GROMACS .gro file of C-alpha atoms in nm:
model
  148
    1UNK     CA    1   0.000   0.000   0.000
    2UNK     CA    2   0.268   0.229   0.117
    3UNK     CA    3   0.456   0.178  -0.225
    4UNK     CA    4   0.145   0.244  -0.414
    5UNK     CA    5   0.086   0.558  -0.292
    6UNK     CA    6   0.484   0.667  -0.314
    7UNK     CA    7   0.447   0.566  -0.702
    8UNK     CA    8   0.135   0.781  -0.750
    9UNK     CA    9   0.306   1.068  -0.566
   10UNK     CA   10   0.581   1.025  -0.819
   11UNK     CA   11   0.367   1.015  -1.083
   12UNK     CA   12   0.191   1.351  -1.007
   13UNK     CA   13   0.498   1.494  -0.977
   14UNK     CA   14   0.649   1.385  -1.336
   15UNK     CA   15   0.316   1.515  -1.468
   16UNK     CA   16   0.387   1.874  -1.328
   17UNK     CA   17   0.641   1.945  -1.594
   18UNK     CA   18   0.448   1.852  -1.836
   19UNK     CA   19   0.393   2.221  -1.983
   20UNK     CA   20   0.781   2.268  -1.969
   21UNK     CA   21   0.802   1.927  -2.122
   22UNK     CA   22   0.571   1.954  -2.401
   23UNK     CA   23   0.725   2.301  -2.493
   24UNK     CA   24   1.069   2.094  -2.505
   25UNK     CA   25   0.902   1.854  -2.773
   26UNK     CA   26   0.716   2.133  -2.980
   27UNK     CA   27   1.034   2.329  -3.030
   28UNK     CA   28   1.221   1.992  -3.117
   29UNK     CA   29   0.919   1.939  -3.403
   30UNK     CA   30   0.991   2.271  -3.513
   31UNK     CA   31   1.386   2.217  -3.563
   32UNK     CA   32   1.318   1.865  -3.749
   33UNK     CA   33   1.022   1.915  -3.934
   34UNK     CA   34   1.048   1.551  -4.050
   35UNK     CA   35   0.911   1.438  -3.688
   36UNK     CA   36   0.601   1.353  -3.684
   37UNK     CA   37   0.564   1.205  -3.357
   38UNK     CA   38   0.714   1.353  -3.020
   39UNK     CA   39   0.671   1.141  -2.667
   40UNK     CA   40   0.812   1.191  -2.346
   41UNK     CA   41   0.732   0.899  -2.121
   42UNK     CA   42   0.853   0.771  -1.768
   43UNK     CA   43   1.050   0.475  -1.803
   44UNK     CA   44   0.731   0.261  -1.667
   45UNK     CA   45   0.511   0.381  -1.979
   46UNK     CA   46   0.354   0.683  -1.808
   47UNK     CA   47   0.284   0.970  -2.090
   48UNK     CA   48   0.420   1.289  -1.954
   49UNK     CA   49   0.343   1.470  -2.250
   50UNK     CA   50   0.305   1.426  -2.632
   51UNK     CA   51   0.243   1.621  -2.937
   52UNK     CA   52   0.148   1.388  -3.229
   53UNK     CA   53  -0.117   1.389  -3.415
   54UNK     CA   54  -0.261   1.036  -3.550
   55UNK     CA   55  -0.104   0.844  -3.282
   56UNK     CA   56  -0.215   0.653  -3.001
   57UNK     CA   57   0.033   0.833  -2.727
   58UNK     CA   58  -0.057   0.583  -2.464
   59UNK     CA   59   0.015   0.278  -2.680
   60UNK     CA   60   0.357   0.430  -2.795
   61UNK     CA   61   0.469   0.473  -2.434
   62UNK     CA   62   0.366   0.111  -2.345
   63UNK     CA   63   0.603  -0.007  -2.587
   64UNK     CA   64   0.841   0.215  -2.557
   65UNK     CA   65   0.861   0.091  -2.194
   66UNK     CA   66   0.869  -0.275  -2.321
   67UNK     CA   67   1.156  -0.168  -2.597
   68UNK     CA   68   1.327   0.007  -2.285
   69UNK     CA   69   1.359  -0.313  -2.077
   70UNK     CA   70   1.497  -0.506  -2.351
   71UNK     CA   71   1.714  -0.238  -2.471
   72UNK     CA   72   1.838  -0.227  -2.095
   73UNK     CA   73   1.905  -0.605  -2.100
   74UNK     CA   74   2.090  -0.624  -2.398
   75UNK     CA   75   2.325  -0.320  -2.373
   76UNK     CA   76   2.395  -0.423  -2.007
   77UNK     CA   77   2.428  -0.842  -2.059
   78UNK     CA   78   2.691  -0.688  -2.333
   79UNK     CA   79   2.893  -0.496  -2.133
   80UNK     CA   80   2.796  -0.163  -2.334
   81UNK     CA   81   2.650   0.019  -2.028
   82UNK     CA   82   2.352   0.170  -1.990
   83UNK     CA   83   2.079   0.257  -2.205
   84UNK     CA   84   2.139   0.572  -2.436
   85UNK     CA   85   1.954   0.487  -2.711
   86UNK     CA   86   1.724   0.311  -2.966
   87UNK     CA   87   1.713   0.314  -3.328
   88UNK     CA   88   1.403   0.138  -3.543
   89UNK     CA   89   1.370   0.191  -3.864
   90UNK     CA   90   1.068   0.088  -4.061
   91UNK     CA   91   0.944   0.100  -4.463
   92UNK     CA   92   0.791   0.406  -4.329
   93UNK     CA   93   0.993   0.591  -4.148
   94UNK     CA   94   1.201   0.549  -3.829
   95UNK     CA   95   1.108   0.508  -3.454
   96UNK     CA   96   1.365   0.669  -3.234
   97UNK     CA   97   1.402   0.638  -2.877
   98UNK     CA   98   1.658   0.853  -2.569
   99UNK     CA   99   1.705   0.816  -2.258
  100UNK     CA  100   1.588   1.137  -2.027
  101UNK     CA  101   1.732   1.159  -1.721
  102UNK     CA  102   1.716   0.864  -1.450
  103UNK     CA  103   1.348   0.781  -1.492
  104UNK     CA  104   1.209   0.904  -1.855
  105UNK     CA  105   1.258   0.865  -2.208
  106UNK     CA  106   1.225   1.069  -2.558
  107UNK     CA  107   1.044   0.894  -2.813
  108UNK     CA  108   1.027   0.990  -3.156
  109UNK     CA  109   0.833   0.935  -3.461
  110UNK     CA  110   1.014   1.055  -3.799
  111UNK     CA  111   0.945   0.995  -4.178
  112UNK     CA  112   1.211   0.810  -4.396
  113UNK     CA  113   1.404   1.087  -4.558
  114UNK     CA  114   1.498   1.264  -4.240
  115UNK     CA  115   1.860   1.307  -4.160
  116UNK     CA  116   1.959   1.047  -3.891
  117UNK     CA  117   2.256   1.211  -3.817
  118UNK     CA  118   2.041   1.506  -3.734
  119UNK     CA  119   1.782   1.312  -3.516
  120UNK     CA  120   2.025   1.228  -3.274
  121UNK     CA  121   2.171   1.563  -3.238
  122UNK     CA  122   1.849   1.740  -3.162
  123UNK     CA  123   1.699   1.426  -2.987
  124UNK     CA  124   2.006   1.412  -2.768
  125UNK     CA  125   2.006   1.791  -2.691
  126UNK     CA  126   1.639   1.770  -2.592
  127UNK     CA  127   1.654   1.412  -2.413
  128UNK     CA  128   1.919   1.603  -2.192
  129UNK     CA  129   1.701   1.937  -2.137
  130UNK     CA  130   1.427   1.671  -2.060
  131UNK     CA  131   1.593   1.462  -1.825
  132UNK     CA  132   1.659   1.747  -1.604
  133UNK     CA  133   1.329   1.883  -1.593
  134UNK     CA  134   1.172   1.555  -1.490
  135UNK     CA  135   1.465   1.435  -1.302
  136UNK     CA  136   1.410   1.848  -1.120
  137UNK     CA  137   1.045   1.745  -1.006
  138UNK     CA  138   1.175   1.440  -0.849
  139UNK     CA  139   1.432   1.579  -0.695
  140UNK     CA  140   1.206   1.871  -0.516
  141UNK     CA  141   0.996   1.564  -0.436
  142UNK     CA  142   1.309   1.419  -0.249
  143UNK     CA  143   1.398   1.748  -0.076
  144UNK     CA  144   1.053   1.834   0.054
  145UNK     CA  145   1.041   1.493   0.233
  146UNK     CA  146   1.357   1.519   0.338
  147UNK     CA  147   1.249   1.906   0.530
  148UNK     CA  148   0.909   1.782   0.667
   0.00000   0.00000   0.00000
């Protein structure tokens, strides 16, 4: 019970920088115009905020946390560390995920002829400015428990 309520509290938490978030993903869409899908997610599949259009946010973020865990088990069984990143690309386009921070990700939607070398630069820029807004509220979480 106790750990069920600590999780909720966590969630609200993630959820309150979800303005700051989803202005992190808007101006990402505006520097690759070739996205046409932007996610942010906690690692558990929570969406923290999302601006797409004809996708199902809450499905994306369910599999992005079940691509997470076996992204985490193969780069770590491998000896290449910890998760970074995740590259899928489809006859459509390509499915891009970051890690954001300790407890979020950066999932991306882009069409085909966008510049992967470019993806990751901007994904990784705003995976980083993500991480530390989420990975913020959590840490004020810590702190005010910490005072009372």
């Amino acid at each position: 019970m106790r750990r069920a309520l600590r999780l909720r509290a966590e969630r609200r938490l993630l959820m309150s920088a979800e303005a700051e978030v989803l202005g992190e993903l808007r101006r990402l869409r505006a520097r690759l115009p070739q996205l046409t899908g932007a996610l942010a997610a906690s690692a558990d599949g929570l969406v923290l905020a999302h601006d797409t259009v004809d996708t199902e946010a809450e499905g994306v973020a369910a599999l992005t946390a079940a691509a997470l865990g076996v992204a985490q088990r193969m780069t770590e069984s491998t000896g290449q560390g910890g998760f970074r990143e995740l590259l899928v690309r489809g006859e459509a386009g390509y499915v891009a995920t970051y890690a954001a921070g300790g407890s979020a990700v950066l999932t991306l939607l882009a069409e085909p002829r966008i510049n992967v070398g470019r993806l990751h630069l901007e994904a990784r820029r705003s995976s980083a400015r993500i991480g530390e807004l989420v990975d913020g509220a959590l840490d004020r979480k810590d702190l005010n428990r910490n005072h009372s």
